[in-house]
Amino acid sequence: MKAWVIFERLEERNLDFVGDYRKAAAESVADYGGTYLTVSFENPVVEGPGLSSGPRMIAVKEFASREAAEQWFDSPQYRAARKIREAGVTNRTMIVDVNPPAYAHAQAGTSGQGERPVMAAWVVFERLEERSLDFVPEYRKVAAASVAKFGGQYQTVSLVNPVIEGPDIGDGPKMISIIGFSSRDQALAWFNSPDYRQAIEIRRPGVTNRALVIDVIAPEYARQRTAS
């Protein structure tokens, strides 16, 4: 099963390191067979606690497995890259499984096999608190129908999301769900639609979520490194 490493930049102090860091990080990712999926600088929080502006940056890198992601993060190459940036920023970093859910395949009428279509925007849900999960069957049905109506695709629902870097290092969110859409406007239209608002009301008593909207744009410096 593939895995994503998700970086959320919580604080910026000095960005003079960026050029050197990008080069060192891109080389380390390539060495371990990873791929940059996105580096997004506009990440508004549309639900839940936290600043409305969201993290200053969100970056996502894909690896062949959770083990490969862990090996890369702890490698001498990437440790050297982390050393370059540690004085300039504070990051929160998580590893998540890439596991599109079966109920979403059924709703969309697909098997879930093959490559996921490229989406220009993601809505990222982090489940911060669970009170009761009795709502889940009804919520899944209503939410999946609303996603399909707006042309969305579930990218993953991950239940093991350890925070491996940052001030709250430890277990991480109880669930991370990521849904892709053709554009940021379409993602927001879905999130604010009556269809999905019905789903929100179903789950609201049971959990507290944080939801962010991010762009899916692979950076040019990573594409160049991958091609070389």
Short mmCIF file of C-alpha atoms in Angstrom, two decimals, residues 18-226:
data_model
loop_
_atom_site.label_atom_id
_atom_site.label_comp_id
_atom_site.label_asym_id
_atom_site.label_seq_id
_atom_site.Cartn_x
_atom_site.Cartn_y
_atom_site.Cartn_z
CA VAL A 18 14.60 27.45 1.02
CA GLY A 19 16.90 27.15 -2.02
CA ASP A 20 19.39 24.84 -0.31
CA TYR A 21 16.62 22.82 1.33
CA ARG A 22 14.68 22.25 -1.89
CA LYS A 23 17.76 20.86 -3.63
CA ALA A 24 18.72 18.55 -0.76
CA ALA A 25 15.13 17.38 -0.14
CA ALA A 26 14.39 16.71 -3.83
CA GLU A 27 17.58 14.66 -4.17
CA SER A 28 16.68 12.59 -1.10
CA VAL A 29 13.11 11.98 -2.33
CA ALA A 30 14.41 10.82 -5.73
CA ASP A 31 16.97 8.54 -4.06
CA TYR A 32 14.15 6.74 -2.20
CA GLY A 33 11.77 6.50 -5.17
CA GLY A 34 9.39 9.16 -3.89
CA THR A 35 7.25 11.65 -5.80
CA TYR A 36 6.13 15.17 -4.93
CA LEU A 37 2.35 15.37 -5.25
CA THR A 38 1.84 18.96 -4.16
CA VAL A 39 3.25 22.03 -2.47
CA SER A 40 0.30 24.28 -1.61
CA PHE A 41 0.54 27.80 -0.16
CA GLU A 42 -3.17 28.63 0.20
CA ASN A 43 -4.74 26.22 2.69
CA PRO A 44 -7.84 27.73 4.30
CA VAL A 45 -9.49 25.96 7.20
CA VAL A 46 -13.16 25.56 6.23
CA GLU A 47 -14.25 23.58 9.29
CA GLY A 48 -13.06 23.08 12.85
CA PRO A 49 -10.68 24.79 15.26
CA GLY A 50 -7.64 26.73 14.13
CA LEU A 51 -6.78 29.84 12.17
CA SER A 52 -8.92 30.40 9.11
CA SER A 53 -5.81 30.90 6.98
CA GLY A 54 -4.55 27.40 7.82
CA PRO A 55 -0.94 26.16 7.59
CA ARG A 56 1.43 28.46 5.68
CA MET A 57 2.36 25.55 3.42
CA ILE A 58 1.26 21.96 2.91
CA ALA A 59 3.52 19.56 1.01
CA VAL A 60 2.71 15.93 0.19
CA LYS A 61 5.19 13.31 -1.00
CA GLU A 62 4.26 9.78 -2.12
CA PHE A 63 6.25 6.59 -1.48
CA ALA A 64 5.71 2.97 -2.42
CA SER A 65 4.84 1.96 1.17
CA ARG A 66 4.75 3.22 4.73
CA GLU A 67 8.07 1.47 5.33
CA ALA A 68 9.64 3.30 2.38
CA ALA A 69 8.30 6.63 3.66
CA GLU A 70 9.74 5.97 7.12
CA GLN A 71 13.09 4.94 5.67
CA TRP A 72 13.26 8.14 3.61
CA PHE A 73 12.30 10.40 6.52
CA ASP A 74 14.94 8.83 8.78
CA SER A 75 17.61 8.59 6.07
CA PRO A 76 20.93 10.44 6.41
CA GLN A 77 20.08 12.36 3.22
CA TYR A 78 16.79 13.72 4.50
CA ARG A 79 18.10 14.28 8.02
CA ALA A 80 20.66 16.61 6.42
CA ALA A 81 17.85 18.43 4.58
CA ARG A 82 15.83 18.77 7.79
CA LYS A 83 18.87 20.28 9.48
CA ILE A 84 18.95 22.98 6.81
CA ARG A 85 15.36 24.08 7.52
CA GLU A 86 14.98 23.51 11.26
CA ALA A 87 15.99 27.04 12.30
CA GLY A 88 13.64 28.65 9.78
CA VAL A 89 10.30 26.90 10.21
CA THR A 90 8.24 24.63 12.46
CA ASN A 91 6.58 21.74 10.64
CA ARG A 92 4.05 19.12 11.62
CA THR A 93 4.66 15.93 9.64
CA MET A 94 2.46 12.83 9.34
CA ILE A 95 2.55 9.55 7.43
CA VAL A 96 -0.81 8.32 6.09
CA ASP A 97 -1.91 5.25 4.15
CA VAL A 98 -3.24 5.66 0.60
CA ASN A 99 -6.42 3.63 0.86
CA PRO A 100 -9.48 4.81 -1.12
CA PRO A 101 -12.50 3.31 0.67
CA ALA A 102 -14.63 0.53 -0.80
CA TYR A 103 -17.88 2.38 -0.08
CA ALA A 104 -16.74 5.25 -2.28
CA HIS A 105 -15.93 2.89 -5.16
CA ALA A 106 -19.39 1.39 -4.87
CA GLN A 107 -21.05 4.81 -4.83
CA ALA A 108 -19.08 5.95 -7.87
CA GLY A 109 -19.74 2.67 -9.70
CA THR A 110 -16.04 1.81 -10.04
CA SER A 111 -13.82 -0.97 -8.79
CA GLY A 112 -11.16 1.31 -7.37
CA GLN A 113 -8.47 -0.45 -9.45
CA GLY A 114 -5.84 1.41 -11.44
CA GLU A 115 -4.42 4.88 -11.06
CA ARG A 116 -6.42 7.64 -9.40
CA PRO A 117 -7.28 10.55 -11.69
CA VAL A 118 -5.27 13.72 -11.09
CA MET A 119 -7.29 16.28 -9.13
CA ALA A 120 -6.50 20.01 -8.95
CA ALA A 121 -7.72 20.50 -5.37
CA TRP A 122 -8.13 18.37 -2.28
CA VAL A 123 -10.33 18.72 0.78
CA VAL A 124 -8.32 17.27 3.68
CA PHE A 125 -10.25 16.16 6.78
CA GLU A 126 -8.45 15.49 10.07
CA ARG A 127 -10.56 13.86 12.78
CA LEU A 128 -9.46 15.47 16.03
CA GLU A 129 -11.96 13.96 18.48
CA GLU A 130 -14.37 11.02 18.54
CA ARG A 131 -17.39 10.92 20.84
CA SER A 132 -19.61 8.32 19.13
CA LEU A 133 -19.27 6.58 15.76
CA ASP A 134 -22.88 5.44 15.52
CA PHE A 135 -23.40 7.96 12.70
CA VAL A 136 -20.86 6.36 10.35
CA PRO A 137 -23.04 4.11 8.10
CA GLU A 138 -25.57 6.85 7.35
CA TYR A 139 -22.87 9.49 6.96
CA ARG A 140 -20.85 7.41 4.49
CA LYS A 141 -23.86 6.92 2.27
CA VAL A 142 -24.89 10.59 2.22
CA ALA A 143 -21.32 11.92 1.93
CA ALA A 144 -20.32 9.54 -0.88
CA ALA A 145 -23.44 10.45 -2.87
CA SER A 146 -22.64 14.17 -2.51
CA VAL A 147 -19.01 13.63 -3.58
CA ALA A 148 -20.11 11.71 -6.69
CA LYS A 149 -22.65 14.42 -7.56
CA PHE A 150 -19.87 17.04 -7.67
CA GLY A 151 -17.44 14.84 -9.59
CA GLY A 152 -15.15 14.23 -6.62
CA GLN A 153 -12.93 11.22 -5.96
CA TYR A 154 -11.90 9.83 -2.58
CA GLN A 155 -8.10 9.78 -2.52
CA THR A 156 -7.71 8.05 0.83
CA VAL A 157 -9.23 7.30 4.22
CA SER A 158 -6.37 6.57 6.62
CA LEU A 159 -6.80 5.42 10.22
CA VAL A 160 -3.09 5.30 11.16
CA ASN A 161 -1.60 8.78 10.96
CA PRO A 162 1.37 9.18 13.28
CA VAL A 163 2.85 12.63 13.75
CA ILE A 164 6.58 12.06 13.24
CA GLU A 165 7.73 15.69 13.53
CA GLY A 166 6.41 18.76 15.28
CA PRO A 167 5.13 20.04 18.61
CA ASP A 168 2.40 17.37 18.94
CA ILE A 169 4.51 14.36 17.95
CA GLY A 170 2.67 11.11 18.65
CA ASP A 171 -0.44 9.31 17.44
CA GLY A 172 -1.87 12.06 15.21
CA PRO A 173 -5.45 12.49 13.94
CA LYS A 174 -7.77 9.54 14.49
CA MET A 175 -8.65 9.61 10.79
CA ILE A 176 -7.49 11.52 7.73
CA SER A 177 -9.79 11.58 4.71
CA ILE A 178 -8.83 13.31 1.46
CA ILE A 179 -11.27 13.98 -1.38
CA GLY A 180 -10.15 15.37 -4.74
CA PHE A 181 -12.02 17.74 -7.07
CA SER A 182 -11.39 19.25 -10.48
CA SER A 183 -10.76 22.73 -9.04
CA ARG A 184 -10.69 24.69 -5.80
CA ASP A 185 -14.02 26.29 -6.77
CA GLN A 186 -15.60 22.87 -7.27
CA ALA A 187 -14.25 21.66 -3.92
CA LEU A 188 -15.76 24.66 -2.14
CA ALA A 189 -19.03 24.30 -4.04
CA TRP A 190 -19.26 20.69 -2.82
CA PHE A 191 -18.33 21.52 0.77
CA ASN A 192 -20.91 24.33 0.95
CA SER A 193 -23.64 22.44 -0.90
CA PRO A 194 -26.92 21.41 0.76
CA ASP A 195 -26.01 17.80 -0.12
CA TYR A 196 -22.83 17.80 1.93
CA ARG A 197 -24.26 20.05 4.66
CA GLN A 198 -26.74 17.24 5.30
CA ALA A 199 -23.81 14.88 5.81
CA ILE A 200 -22.08 17.34 8.16
CA GLU A 201 -25.17 17.51 10.36
CA ILE A 202 -25.23 13.70 10.57
CA ARG A 203 -21.64 13.47 11.83
CA ARG A 204 -21.45 16.66 13.91
CA PRO A 205 -22.61 15.08 17.23
CA GLY A 206 -20.09 12.25 16.91
CA VAL A 207 -16.76 13.83 15.97
CA THR A 208 -14.79 17.06 15.70
CA ASN A 209 -13.06 17.52 12.36
CA ARG A 210 -10.69 20.04 10.91
CA ALA A 211 -11.06 20.47 7.14
CA LEU A 212 -8.71 22.32 4.79
CA VAL A 213 -8.79 23.03 1.06
CA ILE A 214 -5.43 22.76 -0.71
CA ASP A 215 -4.10 23.01 -4.26
CA VAL A 216 -2.56 19.96 -5.93
CA ILE A 217 0.47 21.36 -7.75
CA ALA A 218 3.71 19.41 -8.07
CA PRO A 219 6.61 21.91 -7.84
CA GLU A 220 8.81 22.52 -10.87
CA TYR A 221 12.03 21.86 -8.96
CA ALA A 222 10.78 18.38 -8.05
CA ARG A 223 9.72 17.59 -11.63
CA GLN A 224 13.15 18.60 -12.87
CA ARG A 225 14.85 16.42 -10.27
CA THR A 226 12.65 13.43 -11.09
#
